[in-house]
């Protein structure tokens, strides 16, 4: 299993003001699966992604990613985990404005493989940005910026890719292109992809759809015949 | 309280660390202003009150036809009183100590109409007193004299025992200076006693008074009258004449007052500029971060004026919180400083007043500085387009390689974190500029204070170690021949003795200047002479060496002639050159030259001596004091030692300034760096999310901040040096030559100290990285 959640609770606040963002969630996500997590605002989908990404702590329960139990890891251990195991794609790209596309990716590859300029360039080429290596974020379109962010996430070849509303800031056409790219890397690299969105239509391209409401999984559906991203409409 | 007021207070509470830094800077600036300005006002008022209460002379004339001068002065409208008296420098003996003191004649039974004294202990002189004197307060304190104590004075008939009838302080000796050329004295070398006028004439050995002192109606200065009287004094052969401003004690005090005045302007200005910058950076960041909130406010009907005043509030509140207690603390501190100062100087009349204007001005300065700093960001806030602000997409700056990368393309091969740091410097040029300015201002503050200390240490070293080579001066009871001086070499413990003739002199060129002419043996080993270029030069046999200030005063150059008047005898003398001496503006000549000019053999009034290696000073001194012809003994080290003792005040001053400078540097750099870190929390959170370790991020941010601080260091050193030079130049006069000297180690230590402060000021921000809510920040819309 790539990801395994056993009775995972995440609670913010205490006593009467306590809010259960996740309330005893159980889920098993096999390696190489493209999973879409759906749900309205406040349903706990981003919390789940953050817990899997190791940028937040579970309150109780066990959470395994690639056989590593994240519960009780120290801050340094979580940092090492994030470096080796997961890649993030954010809604707002979160690129560093003073670095070029190549340098934004190289920043991550330099962490994991010393000077990773070649790897960074190769990944950017892979996402279709071979001509934009020396462009700064401000010179790129939203779609291009998100592709840089995906390249940054892919560059260290993480077994798990976590995408939080990756099309939220993009127009329809660009959004489909990004989804297509994510699906392609999922297939080519056999990476496990977890994609959080409130856009139910995107669920049609996933191998599996988890629907959350009020911190609990209310639907766990497998798509026998997922459609291609280019066929999506919303 | 409106909701906006709540928002204002809660925002301040949320960013309390930065606000506290600003408040502390404003507090320090206003405290310094109020403390130094009120001290200045209190001291100036105390001196003025003393001058009026004790009828301090507006004009003084010594030597020449003083009686004729007094007759003329009495006829002048505006003159209230004229006194004639006898003043002379004579040997005094207290315990085993012989020193060259001063006797001042006073009318018995009643205070004089000019230059009165305050009786601190005992009683004023009575007509029946033939062997009673008033001891000047500094002398009494030093030698523990009280009514009933005794001392000896050397008169024409030998040593005469005198009783102390009282202890007195005088407006003439608030700062106990012997003359304008000897402003620095030690209590072991100079003391003043007031005796009945007739006794003074006997002791000094004159037939009548030798000094006239004039007091104007109500003591009010009248420049035209002063010019007229000084001209009259010059025409009547005065050897020394001066207006109140130039009276030695008053001139020294004026320099001191000037110091407080400088302090009251220069240092507070630095602090308030720093506080203003920190406020600007802080509110600028706040406005940037609150763009969506501002958009919502405007969209909901708040006027631009309301938004403007709301953001001005972020300046007004720290301004008031810092300025009000700062002004109060300053006023209280001024009372302490004035009390301590006037007591230390024995100022006869001390006035410590409450000046509401200082309080108000202090608050106003603090408030104005912070409001001025807030205006820019507040205006920006009020001009924001609501729709754009609520969308949250701030205009993205175009990224580009840094200037240094463009100049040195190979830098683009540096590791990415280093490139990031380099570009971060240019990312927000205004913030970088303010950080640099913060470093510059802090270094300026430190260097001006430390430069003052270094200059004074250097000045003392130059005067007492490099220039004056004697170990002691021996004064004779009367003029002696060179053989008598050479005989001193026979005294055990004395290696060398040289004869010296010191006499008051008037030099006339384009203007006239009263000074002291000191005559040494040609090739003297007791005094070294340094030219303007700093190079040593010998004492010439073909002319005078004059203190550098005389070049401008007399309007003469090397090779020109000046008129030289000594005790009414006038002659032409050649100017051989000018010398650079820190204390006073004296004239020097070789015995050979003066004997050639006057056509007679010169006696000696004193001898400069040097001890044998390993000689026991006290024994040599005791041996000399016992000798018949020796009237006084002046240890060259006594003044130096006294000065060294007073250096503790300078160290204290510099220590306080370093603390203040450090606090200011911390507040400024902390503000700039907190904002620097706050502006990139999103990047930091992203870096943490992708697995970058905290220490790697801290290193990157530190590298960037330190590069900015390092950039400010040479600028700060340069600017600080110039400011220190300017500050020292403002004290420059014919009394002191304050050539700025800053030790290289001072520059290095100051620079390192500021770098350490910069490093420390990052700490709270870097520590906050550990507490970032990564999940929340990476999800936020970029601003």
XYZ file of C-alpha atoms in Angstrom, chain A residues 46 50 55-56 75 79 82-83 88 90-92 94 96-100 103 106-108 110-111 136 138-139 152 156 164-165 169, chain B residues 396-401 412 416-417 419-420 423 427 682-683 686-694 696 774-775 778-782:
64
model
C -7.096 19.235 2.497
C -1.675 17.629 4.689
C 2.965 18.975 7.095
C 0.429 18.379 9.856
C 10.106 17.484 13.032
C 11.372 16.881 6.938
C 8.869 15.026 2.816
C 12.176 15.233 1.033
C 3.461 18.743 -3.486
C -0.355 23.652 -4.626
C -3.319 25.640 -5.881
C -1.338 28.900 -5.885
C 4.034 28.790 -4.618
C 9.856 31.545 -5.660
C 9.617 34.748 -7.678
C 13.329 35.495 -7.664
C 14.256 32.153 -9.206
C 13.808 31.082 -12.820
C 16.195 27.316 -10.586
C 16.889 22.935 -9.173
C 16.340 24.215 -5.647
C 14.610 20.910 -4.865
C 19.942 20.309 -5.156
C 18.479 19.193 -1.829
C 11.047 33.909 -14.051
C 6.276 36.568 -13.480
C 7.052 35.878 -17.157
C 9.362 20.758 -8.953
C 12.975 14.220 -6.864
C -4.221 20.380 -3.645
C -6.686 22.034 -6.040
C -6.394 29.070 -10.273
C 4.095 40.531 -9.350
C 7.551 41.982 -9.685
C 9.514 40.814 -12.697
C 12.187 38.454 -11.541
C 15.657 38.914 -12.946
C 19.218 38.018 -12.088
C 25.053 32.410 -11.931
C 20.671 28.044 -6.048
C 20.316 29.058 -2.377
C 21.527 32.955 -6.005
C 18.291 33.224 -4.067
C 18.387 38.242 -5.647
C 13.784 42.052 -4.402
C 5.075 31.544 1.956
C 8.387 30.691 0.314
C 6.940 25.918 0.554
C 10.601 25.113 1.083
C 9.743 23.340 4.321
C 6.967 21.443 2.555
C 9.330 20.152 -0.104
C 11.705 18.891 2.551
C 14.216 21.707 3.040
C 15.634 21.627 6.539
C 15.078 24.578 8.827
C 19.213 25.390 5.468
C 3.037 25.162 6.736
C -0.328 23.654 5.883
C 0.858 27.076 1.427
C -2.923 27.130 1.013
C -3.149 30.947 1.211
C -3.526 33.176 -1.774
C -0.267 34.871 -2.614
